[in-house]
Amino acid sequence: MNAQVSLLKGSYNLIYFPHELYPYLVQPIIRTLIPQTQDLHIATHAPEHALDGLTPDQQHRFLNISITPIECSLVVHASWAAAVFGPVIARLPAHLGAQVHVSTDTYMILSVIAAGLDPAGRVMELSSPLALAGIPIFFLTTYYSDFILAPTHERPRVIDALSSNGFDCLEHGRFFNHAAYKHGHVRFAPPRTPLHVVAELQRRTFELLKKRSVAPFVDPDLELLLAGGRDVAQLPGAYAAYPSPNRRKSSLPEARRATTWADGVDPRLFNCIVSALVSQPKFLSVTLAEEDPPSVLMDKNLLSLFGDSVVGDFNTTLIPIFLNLENLPSEVTGVVSGVAGKLVQEMKVRNMLEMSYLSTARASAVVLPQEQAERALAILDNCMEMADVVP
């Protein structure tokens, strides 16, 4: 396995609320999606650098917006949670504002590069060490990458757990822990989590789910597609962001000719995302990350909104298997590892190349091709039935 885990800059909050409140919060969601809408509203009234978490060209280092049948959930930089969502939440009637939850803890974002593992294997191999260390995580599989969210205060234990299991952990291009490298930077093969330990994690997971009456389910009317935004560098006119000496000189002041958010994105794709958000979709998960084009996991019915602004295998229908975790404590550990690991073990599919995992604030979803989803649901149902719960 050749795997690297890179820590992104910044601390992030989880924001989640029921569908009934979506109309009240769609405006700050769109303001966050399009960062430069902040310039006129906040920058002149807030302290310098009040809104962090952006690259020099004003794009988000990380942002996830997810609407699922269970909840609406966002992962946003802590400064945006406070400055953009905070005032809107405060203006809501008290009985509505109380239903919008902003995590007390902040989270760090770990970006995963693991070319030697199929998606299902990555979920299991990355989540197991953290579950064994008792660290609660969220896991997001996108079209381009995988991301782990872990509590910021657990940073030393996260790095130790991953490093000791053979992952290269980097921060801004530098290794967190050089202990994994020996003899001229040739790394030994990572230790595998013992099978009996994996089995124990799975047993505890399904006992907990059964005890809290968390049953896996599918929505028979929901089919998904996973897509990626086209690389903006390959779009017609992309050169415009990099002025040539031969181009006619602009009459704009120098400050306004600087590279902006709009120069680095595909405006068609962002128009499509806004259209999808305004439609109050049944399912939509959008992830923006510093090193990747945008990724969209969407209700199949939304594809017509996106046209050729996205790429992907649109012939493969994906089915999400949901776990509603609202009755579990937010610090629960092992659910991602236990569920994904059991599916990898029992399905015995040589390469589960299409498996995705989406953790939102109070739910988890395993996303599989239609032909595999029915079998996976039967496996999870059987695990729940066989779980031994002590009164």
Short mmCIF file of C-alpha atoms in Angstrom, two decimals, residues 137-322:
data_model
loop_
_atom_site.label_atom_id
_atom_site.label_comp_id
_atom_site.label_asym_id
_atom_site.label_seq_id
_atom_site.Cartn_x
_atom_site.Cartn_y
_atom_site.Cartn_z
CA ILE A 137 -14.53 10.26 12.76
CA PHE A 138 -16.58 11.19 9.74
CA PHE A 139 -15.64 9.77 6.34
CA LEU A 140 -16.37 11.27 2.90
CA THR A 141 -15.67 9.53 -0.39
CA THR A 142 -15.75 11.95 -3.34
CA TYR A 143 -15.24 11.52 -7.08
CA TYR A 144 -11.56 12.35 -6.70
CA SER A 145 -10.46 11.72 -3.10
CA ASP A 146 -11.32 10.50 0.39
CA PHE A 147 -11.53 12.77 3.41
CA ILE A 148 -11.55 12.04 7.14
CA LEU A 149 -12.94 14.48 9.70
CA ALA A 150 -11.61 14.04 13.22
CA PRO A 151 -11.83 16.26 16.32
CA THR A 152 -9.11 18.90 16.27
CA HIS A 153 -8.15 18.17 19.87
CA GLU A 154 -7.42 14.55 18.89
CA ARG A 155 -4.72 15.56 16.41
CA PRO A 156 -1.75 13.91 18.20
CA ARG A 157 -3.63 10.62 18.65
CA VAL A 158 -4.88 10.64 15.05
CA ILE A 159 -1.34 11.08 13.74
CA ASP A 160 0.02 8.38 16.04
CA ALA A 161 -2.72 5.92 15.09
CA LEU A 162 -2.28 6.41 11.35
CA SER A 163 1.53 6.59 11.42
CA SER A 164 1.79 3.38 13.43
CA ASN A 165 -0.33 1.67 10.77
CA GLY A 166 1.97 2.64 7.93
CA PHE A 167 0.32 5.80 6.61
CA ASP A 168 2.50 8.75 5.67
CA CYS A 169 1.06 11.76 7.50
CA LEU A 170 1.91 15.15 6.04
CA GLU A 171 1.20 18.77 6.86
CA HIS A 172 1.86 21.35 4.13
CA GLY A 173 4.25 18.94 2.40
CA ARG A 174 6.15 17.94 5.54
CA PHE A 175 5.90 14.62 7.35
CA PHE A 176 4.26 14.66 10.76
CA ASN A 177 6.12 11.56 11.81
CA HIS A 178 9.31 10.33 10.25
CA ALA A 179 9.30 7.09 12.23
CA ALA A 180 7.63 5.30 9.33
CA TYR A 181 10.72 5.89 7.20
CA LYS A 182 13.86 3.79 7.63
CA HIS A 183 17.03 3.18 5.68
CA GLY A 184 17.04 6.08 3.25
CA HIS A 185 13.28 6.73 3.18
CA VAL A 186 12.29 3.18 2.27
CA ARG A 187 9.22 2.44 4.33
CA PHE A 188 8.40 -0.98 5.70
CA ALA A 189 5.04 -2.51 4.74
CA PRO A 190 2.30 -1.29 7.08
CA PRO A 191 1.03 -3.66 9.73
CA ARG A 192 -2.43 -5.02 9.08
CA THR A 193 -5.09 -4.76 11.76
CA PRO A 194 -5.38 -8.30 13.23
CA LEU A 195 -8.47 -10.14 12.03
CA HIS A 196 -9.68 -10.85 15.54
CA VAL A 197 -9.50 -7.14 16.35
CA VAL A 198 -11.46 -6.28 13.18
CA ALA A 199 -14.07 -8.87 14.13
CA GLU A 200 -14.39 -7.34 17.60
CA LEU A 201 -14.88 -3.87 16.12
CA GLN A 202 -17.63 -5.21 13.89
CA ARG A 203 -19.33 -7.06 16.76
CA ARG A 204 -19.38 -3.96 18.95
CA THR A 205 -20.66 -1.80 16.10
CA PHE A 206 -23.68 -3.96 15.32
CA GLU A 207 -24.48 -4.51 18.99
CA LEU A 208 -24.55 -0.73 19.46
CA LEU A 209 -26.70 -0.19 16.37
CA LYS A 210 -29.16 -2.86 17.46
CA LYS A 211 -29.30 -1.55 21.02
CA ARG A 212 -30.15 1.94 19.72
CA SER A 213 -32.63 0.56 17.13
CA VAL A 214 -30.62 1.83 14.17
CA ALA A 215 -31.74 -0.28 11.21
CA PRO A 216 -30.18 0.11 7.74
CA PHE A 217 -32.67 1.20 5.09
CA VAL A 218 -32.94 2.31 1.48
CA ASP A 219 -35.29 4.80 -0.11
CA PRO A 220 -36.93 2.89 -3.01
CA ASP A 221 -37.42 6.14 -4.94
CA LEU A 222 -33.83 7.36 -4.66
CA GLU A 223 -31.06 6.57 -7.15
CA LEU A 224 -27.73 8.41 -7.18
CA LEU A 225 -24.90 9.34 -9.52
CA LEU A 226 -21.34 10.31 -8.56
CA ALA A 227 -19.78 13.01 -10.73
CA GLY A 228 -16.81 15.30 -10.84
CA GLY A 229 -16.56 18.84 -12.15
CA ARG A 230 -14.49 19.27 -15.27
CA ASP A 231 -10.99 20.56 -14.59
CA VAL A 232 -11.24 24.32 -15.13
CA ALA A 233 -7.83 24.30 -16.84
CA GLN A 234 -9.34 22.21 -19.65
CA LEU A 235 -12.30 24.49 -20.26
CA PRO A 236 -12.52 26.84 -23.26
CA GLY A 237 -11.18 30.26 -22.25
CA ALA A 238 -9.39 28.91 -19.18
CA TYR A 239 -6.30 30.88 -20.23
CA ALA A 240 -8.17 34.04 -19.21
CA ALA A 241 -7.12 33.52 -15.61
CA TYR A 242 -3.47 33.77 -16.66
CA PRO A 243 -3.07 37.01 -18.67
CA SER A 244 -0.61 36.90 -21.56
CA PRO A 245 1.71 39.85 -22.32
CA ASN A 246 0.16 39.92 -25.80
CA ARG A 247 -3.38 40.43 -24.54
CA ARG A 248 -4.88 43.91 -24.72
CA LYS A 249 -4.35 45.83 -21.50
CA SER A 250 -7.40 46.02 -19.26
CA SER A 251 -8.82 49.37 -18.21
CA LEU A 252 -9.65 48.01 -14.75
CA PRO A 253 -7.56 49.14 -11.78
CA GLU A 254 -4.75 46.72 -10.89
CA ALA A 255 -6.49 45.62 -7.67
CA ARG A 256 -9.56 44.52 -9.63
CA ARG A 257 -7.53 42.70 -12.30
CA ALA A 258 -6.11 40.31 -9.70
CA THR A 259 -7.07 36.66 -9.91
CA THR A 260 -10.46 36.19 -8.28
CA TRP A 261 -12.70 33.31 -7.30
CA ALA A 262 -14.53 33.52 -10.63
CA ASP A 263 -11.27 33.09 -12.58
CA GLY A 264 -10.60 29.66 -11.11
CA VAL A 265 -13.97 27.90 -11.36
CA ASP A 266 -16.32 26.69 -14.04
CA PRO A 267 -19.24 29.15 -13.79
CA ARG A 268 -21.56 26.66 -15.49
CA LEU A 269 -21.00 24.09 -12.76
CA PHE A 270 -21.61 26.57 -9.94
CA ASN A 271 -24.77 27.80 -11.65
CA CYS A 272 -25.91 24.19 -11.79
CA ILE A 273 -25.11 23.59 -8.11
CA VAL A 274 -27.05 26.72 -7.13
CA SER A 275 -30.00 25.58 -9.26
CA ALA A 276 -29.91 22.18 -7.57
CA LEU A 277 -29.77 23.74 -4.09
CA VAL A 278 -32.67 26.07 -4.81
CA SER A 279 -34.76 23.11 -6.01
CA GLN A 280 -34.68 21.69 -2.44
CA PRO A 281 -33.28 18.34 -3.62
CA LYS A 282 -34.05 15.02 -2.02
CA PHE A 283 -30.33 14.15 -2.09
CA LEU A 284 -27.30 16.25 -2.98
CA SER A 285 -23.78 16.20 -1.59
CA VAL A 286 -21.28 18.74 -2.93
CA THR A 287 -17.62 18.70 -1.86
CA LEU A 288 -15.09 21.41 -2.64
CA ALA A 289 -11.46 20.70 -1.81
CA GLU A 290 -8.31 22.69 -2.44
CA GLU A 291 -6.52 20.18 -4.67
CA ASP A 292 -9.54 18.76 -6.56
CA PRO A 293 -12.27 19.94 -8.91
CA PRO A 294 -15.71 19.90 -7.24
CA SER A 295 -17.35 16.53 -6.59
CA VAL A 296 -21.12 15.95 -6.66
CA LEU A 297 -23.06 12.93 -5.39
CA MET A 298 -26.59 13.64 -6.57
CA ASP A 299 -30.09 12.36 -7.02
CA LYS A 300 -30.17 10.91 -10.52
CA ASN A 301 -33.06 13.24 -11.35
CA LEU A 302 -30.74 16.26 -10.97
CA LEU A 303 -28.39 15.23 -13.78
CA SER A 304 -30.37 17.21 -16.35
CA LEU A 305 -29.48 20.39 -14.44
CA PHE A 306 -25.74 19.75 -14.80
CA GLY A 307 -25.39 18.88 -18.49
CA ASP A 308 -21.76 18.58 -19.60
CA SER A 309 -20.40 20.57 -16.66
CA VAL A 310 -19.68 17.24 -14.90
CA VAL A 311 -17.96 13.99 -15.83
CA GLY A 312 -18.59 10.48 -14.57
CA ASP A 313 -20.02 7.05 -15.24
CA PHE A 314 -23.66 7.97 -15.70
CA ASN A 315 -24.60 4.43 -16.69
CA THR A 316 -23.92 3.14 -13.17
CA THR A 317 -26.84 3.75 -10.83
CA LEU A 318 -25.85 3.97 -7.16
CA ILE A 319 -28.06 3.09 -4.21
CA PRO A 320 -27.44 4.59 -0.74
CA ILE A 321 -27.98 2.43 2.34
CA PHE A 322 -28.70 4.79 5.22
#
